[in-house]
Coordinates of C-alpha atoms in Angstrom, one line a residue:
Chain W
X25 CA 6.3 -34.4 -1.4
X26 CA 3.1 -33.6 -0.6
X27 CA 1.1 -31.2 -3.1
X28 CA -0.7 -28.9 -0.9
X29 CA 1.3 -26.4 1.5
X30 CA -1.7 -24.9 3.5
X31 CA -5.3 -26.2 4.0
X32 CA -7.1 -24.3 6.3
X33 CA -10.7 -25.4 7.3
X34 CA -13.6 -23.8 9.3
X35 CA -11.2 -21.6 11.2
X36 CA -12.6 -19.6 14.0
X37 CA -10.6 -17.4 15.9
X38 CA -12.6 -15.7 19.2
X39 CA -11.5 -12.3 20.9
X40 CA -13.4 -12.5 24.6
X41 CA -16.5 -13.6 23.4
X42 CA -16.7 -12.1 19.9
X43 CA -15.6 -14.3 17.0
X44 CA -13.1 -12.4 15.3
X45 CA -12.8 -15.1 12.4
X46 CA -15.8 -17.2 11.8
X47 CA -15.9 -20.1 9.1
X48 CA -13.0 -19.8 7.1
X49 CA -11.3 -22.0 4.8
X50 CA -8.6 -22.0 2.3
X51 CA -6.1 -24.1 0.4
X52 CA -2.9 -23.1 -1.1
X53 CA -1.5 -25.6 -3.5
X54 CA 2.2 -26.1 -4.0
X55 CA 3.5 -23.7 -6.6
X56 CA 0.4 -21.6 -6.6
X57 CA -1.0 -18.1 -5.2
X58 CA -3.6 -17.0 -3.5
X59 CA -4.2 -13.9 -2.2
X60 CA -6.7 -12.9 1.1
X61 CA -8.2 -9.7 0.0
X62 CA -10.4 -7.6 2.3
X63 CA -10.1 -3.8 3.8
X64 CA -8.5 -3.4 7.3
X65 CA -10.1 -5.0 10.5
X66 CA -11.6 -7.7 7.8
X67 CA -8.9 -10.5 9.8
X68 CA -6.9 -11.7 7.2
X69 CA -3.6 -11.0 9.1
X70 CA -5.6 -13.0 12.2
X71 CA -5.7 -15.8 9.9
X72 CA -2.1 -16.1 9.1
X73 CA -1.7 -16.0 12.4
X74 CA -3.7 -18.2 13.4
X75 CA -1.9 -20.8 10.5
X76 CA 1.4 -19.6 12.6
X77 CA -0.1 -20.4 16.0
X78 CA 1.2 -16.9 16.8
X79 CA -2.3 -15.0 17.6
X80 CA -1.8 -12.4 20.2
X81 CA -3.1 -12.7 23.9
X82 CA -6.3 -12.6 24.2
X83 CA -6.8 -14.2 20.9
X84 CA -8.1 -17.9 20.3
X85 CA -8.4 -20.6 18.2
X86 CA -12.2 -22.6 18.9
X87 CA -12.1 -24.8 15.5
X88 CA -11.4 -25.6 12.2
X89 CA -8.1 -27.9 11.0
X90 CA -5.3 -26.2 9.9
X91 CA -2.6 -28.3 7.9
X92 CA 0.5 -26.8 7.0
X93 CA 2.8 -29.5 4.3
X94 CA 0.4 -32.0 5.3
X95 CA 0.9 -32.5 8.9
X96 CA -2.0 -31.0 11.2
X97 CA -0.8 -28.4 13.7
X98 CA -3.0 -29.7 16.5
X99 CA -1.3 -33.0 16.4
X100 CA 2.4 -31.3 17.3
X101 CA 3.9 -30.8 20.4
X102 CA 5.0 -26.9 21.0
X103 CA 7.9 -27.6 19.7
X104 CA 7.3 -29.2 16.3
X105 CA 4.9 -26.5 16.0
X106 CA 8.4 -24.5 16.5
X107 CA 9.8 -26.4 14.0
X108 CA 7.3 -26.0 11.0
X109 CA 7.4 -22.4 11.8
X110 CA 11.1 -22.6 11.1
X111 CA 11.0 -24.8 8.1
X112 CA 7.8 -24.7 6.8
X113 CA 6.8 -21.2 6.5
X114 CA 8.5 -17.8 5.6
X115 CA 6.6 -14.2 6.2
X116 CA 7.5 -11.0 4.8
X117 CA 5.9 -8.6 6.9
X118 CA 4.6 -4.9 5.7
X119 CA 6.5 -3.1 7.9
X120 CA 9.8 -3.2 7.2
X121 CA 11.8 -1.1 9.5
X122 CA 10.6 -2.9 12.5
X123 CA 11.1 -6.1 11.7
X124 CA 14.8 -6.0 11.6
X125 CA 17.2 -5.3 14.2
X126 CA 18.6 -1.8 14.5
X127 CA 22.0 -2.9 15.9
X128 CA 22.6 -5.9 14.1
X129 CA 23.6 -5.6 10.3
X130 CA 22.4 -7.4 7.8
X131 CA 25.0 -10.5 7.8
X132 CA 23.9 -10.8 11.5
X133 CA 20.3 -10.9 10.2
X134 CA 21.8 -14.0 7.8
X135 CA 23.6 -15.5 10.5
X136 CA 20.7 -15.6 13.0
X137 CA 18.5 -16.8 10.7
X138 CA 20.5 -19.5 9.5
X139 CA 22.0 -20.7 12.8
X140 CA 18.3 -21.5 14.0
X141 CA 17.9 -23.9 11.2
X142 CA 21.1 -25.5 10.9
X143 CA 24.9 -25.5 12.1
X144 CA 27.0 -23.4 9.6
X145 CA 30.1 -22.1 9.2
X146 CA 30.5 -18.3 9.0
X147 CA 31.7 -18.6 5.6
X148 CA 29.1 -20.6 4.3
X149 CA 26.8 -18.6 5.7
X150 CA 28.9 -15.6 4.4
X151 CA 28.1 -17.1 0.9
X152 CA 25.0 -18.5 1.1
X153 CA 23.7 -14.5 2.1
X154 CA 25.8 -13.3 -0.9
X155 CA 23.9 -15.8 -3.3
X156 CA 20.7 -15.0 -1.8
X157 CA 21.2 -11.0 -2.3
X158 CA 22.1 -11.4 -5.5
X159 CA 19.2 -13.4 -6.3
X160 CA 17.0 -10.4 -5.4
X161 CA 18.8 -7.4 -6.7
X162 CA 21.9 -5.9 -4.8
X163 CA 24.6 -5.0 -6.7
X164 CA 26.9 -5.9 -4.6
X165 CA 25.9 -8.2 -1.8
X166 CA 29.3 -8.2 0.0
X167 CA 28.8 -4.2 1.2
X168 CA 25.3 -4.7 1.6
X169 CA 26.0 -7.0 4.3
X170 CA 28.2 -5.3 6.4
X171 CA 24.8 -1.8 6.6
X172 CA 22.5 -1.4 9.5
X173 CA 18.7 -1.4 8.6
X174 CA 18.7 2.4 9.3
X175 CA 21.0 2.9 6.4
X176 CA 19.2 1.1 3.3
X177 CA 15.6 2.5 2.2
X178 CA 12.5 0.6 2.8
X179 CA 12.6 -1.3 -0.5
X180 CA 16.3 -2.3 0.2
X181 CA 15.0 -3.3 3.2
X182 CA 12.1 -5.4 1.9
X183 CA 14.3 -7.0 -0.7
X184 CA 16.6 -8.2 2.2
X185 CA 13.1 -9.4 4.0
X186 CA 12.2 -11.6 1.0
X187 CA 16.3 -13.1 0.8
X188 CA 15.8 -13.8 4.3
X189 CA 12.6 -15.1 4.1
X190 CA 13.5 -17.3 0.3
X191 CA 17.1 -18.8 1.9
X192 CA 15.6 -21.6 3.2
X193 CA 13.3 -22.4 0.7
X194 CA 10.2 -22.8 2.8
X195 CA 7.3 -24.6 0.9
X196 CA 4.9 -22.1 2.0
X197 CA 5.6 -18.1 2.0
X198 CA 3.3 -15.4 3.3
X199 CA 3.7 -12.1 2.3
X200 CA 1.5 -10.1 4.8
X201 CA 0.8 -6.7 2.8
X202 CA 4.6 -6.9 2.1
X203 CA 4.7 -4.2 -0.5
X204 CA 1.7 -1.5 0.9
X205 CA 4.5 1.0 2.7
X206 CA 6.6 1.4 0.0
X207 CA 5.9 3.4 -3.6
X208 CA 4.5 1.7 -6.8
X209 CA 8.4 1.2 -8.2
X210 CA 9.6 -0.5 -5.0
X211 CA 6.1 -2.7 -5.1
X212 CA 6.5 -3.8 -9.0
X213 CA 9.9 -4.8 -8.2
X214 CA 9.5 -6.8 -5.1
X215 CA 6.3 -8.3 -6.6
X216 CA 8.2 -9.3 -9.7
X217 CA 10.6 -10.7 -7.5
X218 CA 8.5 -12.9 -5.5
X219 CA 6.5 -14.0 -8.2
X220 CA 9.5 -15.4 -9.8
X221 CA 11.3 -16.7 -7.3
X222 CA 8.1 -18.8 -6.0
X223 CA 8.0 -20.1 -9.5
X224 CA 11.2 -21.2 -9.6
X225 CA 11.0 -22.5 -6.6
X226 CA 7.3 -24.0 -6.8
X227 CA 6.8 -22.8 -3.4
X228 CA 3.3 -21.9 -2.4
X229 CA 2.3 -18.0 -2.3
X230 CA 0.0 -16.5 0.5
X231 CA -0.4 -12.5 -0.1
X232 CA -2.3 -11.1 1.9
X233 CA -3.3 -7.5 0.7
X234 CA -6.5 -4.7 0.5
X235 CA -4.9 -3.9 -2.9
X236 CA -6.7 -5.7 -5.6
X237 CA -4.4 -4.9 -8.3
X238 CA -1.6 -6.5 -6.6
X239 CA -4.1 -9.7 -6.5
X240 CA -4.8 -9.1 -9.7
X241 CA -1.1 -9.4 -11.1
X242 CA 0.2 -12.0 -8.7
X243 CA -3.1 -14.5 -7.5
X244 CA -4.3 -17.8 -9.2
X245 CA -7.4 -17.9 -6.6
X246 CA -8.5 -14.8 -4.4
X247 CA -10.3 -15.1 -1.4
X248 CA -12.5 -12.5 -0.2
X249 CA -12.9 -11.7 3.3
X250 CA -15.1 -9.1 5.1
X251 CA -15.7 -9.1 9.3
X252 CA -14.0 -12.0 9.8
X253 CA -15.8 -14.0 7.2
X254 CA -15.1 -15.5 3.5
X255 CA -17.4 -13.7 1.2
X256 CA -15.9 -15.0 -1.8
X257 CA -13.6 -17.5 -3.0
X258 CA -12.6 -18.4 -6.8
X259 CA -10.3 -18.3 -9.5
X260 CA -8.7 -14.8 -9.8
X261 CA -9.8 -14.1 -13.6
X262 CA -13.7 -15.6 -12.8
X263 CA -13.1 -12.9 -9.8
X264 CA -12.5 -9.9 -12.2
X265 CA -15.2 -10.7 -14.7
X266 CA -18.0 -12.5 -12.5
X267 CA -18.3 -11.7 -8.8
X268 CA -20.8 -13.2 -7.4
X269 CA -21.6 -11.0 -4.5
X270 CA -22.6 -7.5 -3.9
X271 CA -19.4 -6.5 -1.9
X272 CA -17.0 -8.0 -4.7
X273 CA -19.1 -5.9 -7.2
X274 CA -18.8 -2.9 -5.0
X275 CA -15.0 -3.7 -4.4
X276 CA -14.5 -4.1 -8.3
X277 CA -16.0 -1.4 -9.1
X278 CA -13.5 1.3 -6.7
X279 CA -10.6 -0.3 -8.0
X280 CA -11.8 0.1 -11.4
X281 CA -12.5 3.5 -10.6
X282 CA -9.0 4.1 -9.9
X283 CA -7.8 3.6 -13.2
X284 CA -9.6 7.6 -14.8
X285 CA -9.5 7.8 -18.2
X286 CA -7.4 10.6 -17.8
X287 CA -4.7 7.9 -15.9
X288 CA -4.8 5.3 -19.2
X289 CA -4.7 8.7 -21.8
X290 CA -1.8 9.6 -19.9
X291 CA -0.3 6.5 -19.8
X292 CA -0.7 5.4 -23.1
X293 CA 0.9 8.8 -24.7
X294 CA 4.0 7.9 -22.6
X295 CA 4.4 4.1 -23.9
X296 CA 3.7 5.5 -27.5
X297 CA 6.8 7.8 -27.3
X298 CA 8.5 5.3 -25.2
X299 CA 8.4 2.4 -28.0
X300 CA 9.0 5.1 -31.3
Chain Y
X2 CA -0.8 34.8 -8.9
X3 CA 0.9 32.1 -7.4
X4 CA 0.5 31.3 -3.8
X5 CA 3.4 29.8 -2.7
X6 CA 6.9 30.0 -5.3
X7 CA 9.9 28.1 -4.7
X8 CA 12.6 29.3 -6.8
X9 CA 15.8 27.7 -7.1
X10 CA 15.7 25.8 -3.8
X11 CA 19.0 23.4 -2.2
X12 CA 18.7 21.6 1.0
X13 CA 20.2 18.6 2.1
X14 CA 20.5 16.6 5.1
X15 CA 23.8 15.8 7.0
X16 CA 24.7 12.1 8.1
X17 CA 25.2 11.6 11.4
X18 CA 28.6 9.8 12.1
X19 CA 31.6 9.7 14.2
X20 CA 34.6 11.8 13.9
X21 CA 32.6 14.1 12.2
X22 CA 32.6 11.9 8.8
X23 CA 29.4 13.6 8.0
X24 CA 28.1 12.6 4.0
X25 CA 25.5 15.4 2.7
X26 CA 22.9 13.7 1.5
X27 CA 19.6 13.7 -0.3
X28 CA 17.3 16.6 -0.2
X29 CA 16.6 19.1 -3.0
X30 CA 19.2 20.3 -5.2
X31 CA 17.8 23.6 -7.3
X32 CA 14.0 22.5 -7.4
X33 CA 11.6 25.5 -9.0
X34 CA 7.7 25.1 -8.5
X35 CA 4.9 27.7 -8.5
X36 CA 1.7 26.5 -6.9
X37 CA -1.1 28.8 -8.2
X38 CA -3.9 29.7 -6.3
X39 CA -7.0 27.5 -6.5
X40 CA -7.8 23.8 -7.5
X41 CA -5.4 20.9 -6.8
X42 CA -1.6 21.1 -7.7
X43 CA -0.1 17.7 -7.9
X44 CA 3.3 16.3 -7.1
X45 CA 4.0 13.1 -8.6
X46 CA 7.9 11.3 -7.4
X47 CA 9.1 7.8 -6.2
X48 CA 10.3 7.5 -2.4
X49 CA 13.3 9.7 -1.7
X50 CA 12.7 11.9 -4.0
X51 CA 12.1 15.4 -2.0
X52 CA 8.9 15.1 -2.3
X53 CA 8.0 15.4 1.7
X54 CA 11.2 18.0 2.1
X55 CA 9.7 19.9 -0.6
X56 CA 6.2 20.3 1.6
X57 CA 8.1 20.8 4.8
X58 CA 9.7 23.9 3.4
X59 CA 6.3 25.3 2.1
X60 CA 4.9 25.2 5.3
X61 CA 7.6 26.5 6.5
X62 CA 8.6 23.7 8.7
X63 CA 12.0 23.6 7.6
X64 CA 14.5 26.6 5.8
X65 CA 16.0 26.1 2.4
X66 CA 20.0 26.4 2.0
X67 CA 20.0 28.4 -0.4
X68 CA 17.3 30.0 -2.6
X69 CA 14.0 31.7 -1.7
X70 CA 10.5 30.1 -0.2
X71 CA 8.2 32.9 -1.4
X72 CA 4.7 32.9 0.2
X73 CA 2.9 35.3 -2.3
X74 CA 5.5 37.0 -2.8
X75 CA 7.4 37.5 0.3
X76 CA 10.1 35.7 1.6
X77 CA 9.1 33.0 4.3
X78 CA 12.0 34.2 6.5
X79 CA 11.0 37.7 6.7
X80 CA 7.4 37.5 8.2
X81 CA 7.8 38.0 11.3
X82 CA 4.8 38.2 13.9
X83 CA 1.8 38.9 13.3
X84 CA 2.2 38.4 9.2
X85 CA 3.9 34.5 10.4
X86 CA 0.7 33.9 12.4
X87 CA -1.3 34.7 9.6
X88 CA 0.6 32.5 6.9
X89 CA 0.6 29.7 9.4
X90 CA -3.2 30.2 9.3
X91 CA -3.5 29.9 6.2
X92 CA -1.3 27.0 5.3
X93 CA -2.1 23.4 6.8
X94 CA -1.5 20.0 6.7
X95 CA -2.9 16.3 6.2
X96 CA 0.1 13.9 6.9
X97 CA 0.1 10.4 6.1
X98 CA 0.0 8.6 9.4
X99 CA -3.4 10.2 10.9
X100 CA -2.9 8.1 14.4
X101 CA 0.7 9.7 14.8
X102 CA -1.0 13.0 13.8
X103 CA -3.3 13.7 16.8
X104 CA -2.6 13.6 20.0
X105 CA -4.0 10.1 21.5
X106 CA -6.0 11.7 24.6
X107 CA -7.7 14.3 22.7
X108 CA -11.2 13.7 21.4
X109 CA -12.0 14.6 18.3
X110 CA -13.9 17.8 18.9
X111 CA -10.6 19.0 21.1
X112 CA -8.4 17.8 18.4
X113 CA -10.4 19.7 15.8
X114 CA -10.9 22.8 18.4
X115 CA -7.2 23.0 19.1
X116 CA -6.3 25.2 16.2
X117 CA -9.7 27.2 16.5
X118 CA -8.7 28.0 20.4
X119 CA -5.0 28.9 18.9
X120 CA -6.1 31.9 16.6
X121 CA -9.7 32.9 17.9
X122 CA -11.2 33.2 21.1
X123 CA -14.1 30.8 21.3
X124 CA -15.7 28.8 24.6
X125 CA -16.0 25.4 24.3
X126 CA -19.8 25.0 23.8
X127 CA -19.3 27.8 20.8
X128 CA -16.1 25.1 19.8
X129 CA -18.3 22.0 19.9
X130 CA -20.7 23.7 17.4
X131 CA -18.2 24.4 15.3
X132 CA -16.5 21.0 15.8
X133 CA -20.0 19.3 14.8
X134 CA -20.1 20.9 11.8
X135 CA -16.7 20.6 10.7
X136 CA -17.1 16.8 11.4
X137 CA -20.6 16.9 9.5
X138 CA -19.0 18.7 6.7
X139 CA -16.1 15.8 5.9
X140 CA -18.9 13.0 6.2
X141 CA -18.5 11.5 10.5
X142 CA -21.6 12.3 12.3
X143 CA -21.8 14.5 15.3
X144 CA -22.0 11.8 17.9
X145 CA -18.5 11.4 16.6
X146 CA -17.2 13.8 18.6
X147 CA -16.6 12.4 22.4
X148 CA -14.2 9.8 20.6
X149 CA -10.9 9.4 21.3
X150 CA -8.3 8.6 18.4
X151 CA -8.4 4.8 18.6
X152 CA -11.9 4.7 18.7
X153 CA -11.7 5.7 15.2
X154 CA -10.9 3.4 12.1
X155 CA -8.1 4.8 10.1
X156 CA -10.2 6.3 7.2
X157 CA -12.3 8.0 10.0
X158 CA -9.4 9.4 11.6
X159 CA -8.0 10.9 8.5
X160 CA -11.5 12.4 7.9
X161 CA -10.7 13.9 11.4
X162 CA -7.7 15.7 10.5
X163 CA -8.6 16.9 7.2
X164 CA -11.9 18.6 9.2
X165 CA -8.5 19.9 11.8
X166 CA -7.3 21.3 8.5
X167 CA -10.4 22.9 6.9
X168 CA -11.4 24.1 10.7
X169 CA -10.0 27.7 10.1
X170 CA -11.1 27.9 6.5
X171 CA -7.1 28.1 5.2
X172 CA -6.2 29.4 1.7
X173 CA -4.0 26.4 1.2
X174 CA -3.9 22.6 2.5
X175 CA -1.3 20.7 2.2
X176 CA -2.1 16.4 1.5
X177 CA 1.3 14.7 2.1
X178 CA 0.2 10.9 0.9
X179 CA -2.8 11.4 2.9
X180 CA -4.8 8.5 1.0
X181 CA -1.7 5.6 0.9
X182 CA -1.8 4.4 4.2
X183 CA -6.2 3.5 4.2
X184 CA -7.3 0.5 2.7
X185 CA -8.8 0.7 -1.4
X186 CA -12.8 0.9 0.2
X187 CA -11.5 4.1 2.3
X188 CA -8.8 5.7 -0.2
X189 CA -11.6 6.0 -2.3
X190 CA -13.7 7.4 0.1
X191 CA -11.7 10.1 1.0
X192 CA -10.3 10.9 -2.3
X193 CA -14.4 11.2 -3.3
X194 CA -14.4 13.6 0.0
X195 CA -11.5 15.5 -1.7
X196 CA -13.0 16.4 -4.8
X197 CA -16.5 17.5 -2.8
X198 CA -14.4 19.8 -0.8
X199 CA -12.2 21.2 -3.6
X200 CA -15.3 21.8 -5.3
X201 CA -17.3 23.6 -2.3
X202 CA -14.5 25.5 -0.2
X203 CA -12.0 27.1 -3.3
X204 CA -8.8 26.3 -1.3
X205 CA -6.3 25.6 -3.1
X206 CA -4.4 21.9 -2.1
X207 CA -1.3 20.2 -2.8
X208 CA -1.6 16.5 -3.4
X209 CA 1.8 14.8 -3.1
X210 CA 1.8 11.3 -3.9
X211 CA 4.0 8.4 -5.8
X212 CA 1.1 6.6 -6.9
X213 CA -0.2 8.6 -10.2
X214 CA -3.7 6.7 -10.7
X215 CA -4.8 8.4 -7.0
X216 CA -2.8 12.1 -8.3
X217 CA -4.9 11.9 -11.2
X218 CA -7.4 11.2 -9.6
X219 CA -7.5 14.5 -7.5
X220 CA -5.2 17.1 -9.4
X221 CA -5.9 19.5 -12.1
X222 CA -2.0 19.9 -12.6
X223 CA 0.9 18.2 -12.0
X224 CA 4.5 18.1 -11.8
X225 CA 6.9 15.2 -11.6
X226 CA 10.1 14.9 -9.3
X227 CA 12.8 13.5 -9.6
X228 CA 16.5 13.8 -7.7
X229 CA 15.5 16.9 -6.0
X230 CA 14.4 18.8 -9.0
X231 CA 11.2 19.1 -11.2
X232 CA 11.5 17.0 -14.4
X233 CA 8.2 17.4 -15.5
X234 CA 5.2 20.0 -14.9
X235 CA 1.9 20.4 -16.7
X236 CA -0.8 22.7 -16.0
X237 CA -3.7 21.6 -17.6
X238 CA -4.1 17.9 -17.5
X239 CA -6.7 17.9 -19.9
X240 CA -4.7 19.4 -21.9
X241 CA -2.3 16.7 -21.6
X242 CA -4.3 14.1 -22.1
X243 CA -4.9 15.5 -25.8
X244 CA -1.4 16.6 -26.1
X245 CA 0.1 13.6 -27.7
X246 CA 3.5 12.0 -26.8
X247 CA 5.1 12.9 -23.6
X248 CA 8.9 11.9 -23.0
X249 CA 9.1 12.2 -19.5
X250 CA 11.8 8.8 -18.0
X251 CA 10.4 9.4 -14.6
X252 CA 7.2 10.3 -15.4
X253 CA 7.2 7.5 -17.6
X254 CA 8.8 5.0 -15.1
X255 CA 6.5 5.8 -12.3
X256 CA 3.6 5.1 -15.1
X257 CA 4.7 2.1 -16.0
X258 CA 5.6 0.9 -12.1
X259 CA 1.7 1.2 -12.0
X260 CA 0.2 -2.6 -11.8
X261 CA -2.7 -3.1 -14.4
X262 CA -6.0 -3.3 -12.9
X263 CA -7.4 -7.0 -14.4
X264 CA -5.3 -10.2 -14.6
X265 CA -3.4 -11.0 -17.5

């Protein structure tokens, strides 16, 4: 087994004759997490895809190595590439209602993406959903398989996204912004989730996210990006008390911001009546 | 005085479905909130909480089942003409999504004209004044104004609809999670916009949000949803903060649903 899920190096990523992504490199270690942190348009979802070989038209690759479980995408045909995609690597996207199905239900969602993998039988497919719904919260799995997306909320939703996306036990997961639609209880939860399951799974953890608590809570190693290039790249707590640059100060210092006195008073009246 | 009163408000929504199985569901069920007049009210509740129903019926967008939508005073469902053109002056909105707010062909002086050209008569040079100064006054510069929606980043765009909203100088604007969809760099921004303008205009907003470090933030009082009803309310936060121990389970959950702000 090889130890590192994704290395990414020197990426750049061109959009007519504008590089989009310029210089950046990464590594995600088995049973670690990293998160890509930067605010919106800064390309860390053109990154991922760029690791998926899914960028959209328009969109290309001129350099850098990506490896993905130790074998280098630009040495597969299209249809390893397929392949890796399949086995290799699991996304959990942000938006949860469109990336289901509206007319299948959610044991269709099961079946569909375990008959791409492997032969199964419906039952052991039946059970293998059950199992995997359990794992991340439902109640009852056996009703929750027979509802449509439009019936279950989007934290249901997500939490059947992560199932889906955990089955197969891919060695790398990326969780694209997977928890910035829903509300903070829906986020804590899923994040919990994740984080646990990648634990006890060692799989490898790629959040992408603008949300520096979330990286906070969940990262061993952030990486900064900002117009399509790394500004800063280290161990999470080294992030928090020493960033180097001006940005990451900047950054720190917003997010910080967020957290009013007023917010921690508040707080900390409600855990002292909680715990007495 | 209060501005707006809901007062023992019910409203659900039906379930579509065949052979008229039709489940009520959701909505509010006996919620009571006054939302006096200046500063920034506060409504704190996870998803699915009634939250957004709760702003729909104070602007009038939607009519309770039972109980009363008073807008100072007076029962939404009895102003009729010219008195309904004036509350629907005086109340407006920043929604969430700006891009699905504004219509995609409009620049942003026309989108910021279109309510001015609905309740005064203005020509369009006189609008584009006005537009500039509107756009000046939530921090985009006039060049701004021959843009058209996607030309704009999502923090700019938001900044265009709140200067939609202050363009006829209303007594009340409703924020319905305007910050939750931007990014931290521009949530901040516009939450520092926020407080500027609460400062310098005296309208009075209400903040709806499930994420309590941004509500606090903003707000000078808040109440707490949960299932349709209030479970919480509080009208001085400062006071609160002083207050001691508050037993609140969904204010208390929603606190604690809050991710800490360094790494363990």
């Amino acid at each position: 087994m090889s130890c590192i899920a994704l290395e990414v190096e020197h990426l750049r990523v061109i959009l007519g004759h504008r590089h989009i992504i310029r210089n950046v490199s990464l590594t995600v270690p088995g049973g670690a997490t990293v998160a890509l942190v930067g605010e919106s348009g800064s390309g860390k979802t053109m990154t991922t895809m760029a690791v998926m070989g899914l960028l959209p038209e328009g969109m290309y690759r001129t350099g850098g190595r990506i490896v993905v479980d130790g074998q280098d995408v630009d040495e597969l045909s299209p249809e390893q590439y397929r392949q890796i995609r399949n086995k290799k690597v699991a996304v959990v996207m942000q938006n949860p209602m469109s990336s289901f199905d509206p007319i299948l239900n959610i044991f269709q969602h099961f079946r569909e993406t375990l008959a791409s993998h492997a032969d199964m039988e419906r039952r052991a497919i039946r059970e293998k959903a059950e199992v995997a719904l359990d794992e991340v919260g439902f109640a009852d799995p056996k009703a929750t398989l027979e509802l449509y997306p439009f019936q279950m909320s989007g934290g249901m939703l997500q939490r059947v996204m992560l199932a889906l996306a955990l089955i197969q036990s891919p060695p790398l997961v990326i969780a694209d912004e997977a928890t910035s639609d829903l509300d903070v209880m829906s986020q804590s939860r899923i994040l919990k989730l994740l984080k646990e399951h990648c634990a006890k799974r060692h799989l490898a953890l790629l959040i992408i996210t603008h949300d520096l608590s979330v990286a906070a809570s969940m990262a061993d190693e952030i990486v900064l990006m900002k117009d399509g290039e790394l500004v800063e790249y280290g161990r999470t707590r080294e992030f928090f008390k020493t960033p180097q640059t001006l940005y990451a100060k900047r950054l720190l210092e917003l997010h910080r911001g967020l957290y009013t006195d007023r917010f921690l008073k508040i707080t900390s009246n409600l855990v002292a009546e909680a715990t007495s | 005085m209060s501005f707006i009163e809901l007062k023992g408000v019910q409203k659900s929504y039906r379930q579509g479905g065949l052979l008229g199985i039709r489940r009520r569901i959701g909505g509010l069920n006996g919620l009571d909130l006054k939302i006096m007049s200046g500063g920034c009210r506060g409504l704190l509740g996870a998803s699915g909480c009634g939250k957004s129903t709760t702003g729909r019926l104070i602007l009038g967008l939607e009519q309770p089942d039972e109980g009363h939508v008073l807008y100072k005073g007076r029962d939404l469902r009895e102003l009729k003409g010219a008195e309904r053109r004036e509350f629907r002056r005086n109340s407006q909105v920043v929604f969430q999504n700006s891009h699905g707010a504004v219509n995609p062909r409009f620049q942003a002086w026309k989108i910021i004209g279109e309510p001015l050209m609905n309740f005064e008569k203005i020509s369009i040079p006189e609008l584009r004044v006005r537009a500039a100064g509107l756009l000046k006054k939530v921090g985009l510069s006039e060049t701004d104004m021959d843009k058209l929606p996607h030309q704009f980043s999502g923090g700019e765009l938001q900044r265009v609809c709140i200067a939609r909203a202050l363009a006829l100088s209303p007594e009340f604007i409703l924020f319905d999670e305007a910050v939750s969809a931007l990014d931290m760099l521009n949530q901040s921004l516009v939450l520092e916009l926020l407080m500027e303008l609460k400062r310098s205009t005296g309208t009075t907003f209400l903040f709806i949000s499930h994420d309590m470090r941004v509500l606090l933030k903003v707000s000078d009082s808040i109440a707490v949803m949960e299932g349709g009803r209030i479970s919480f309310y509080a009208d001085d936060l400062s006071e609160l903060e002083t207050s001691g121990a508050v037993s609140d389970p969904a204010l208390r959950s929603l606190a604690g649903a809050v991710l800490p702000p360094e790494p363990l």
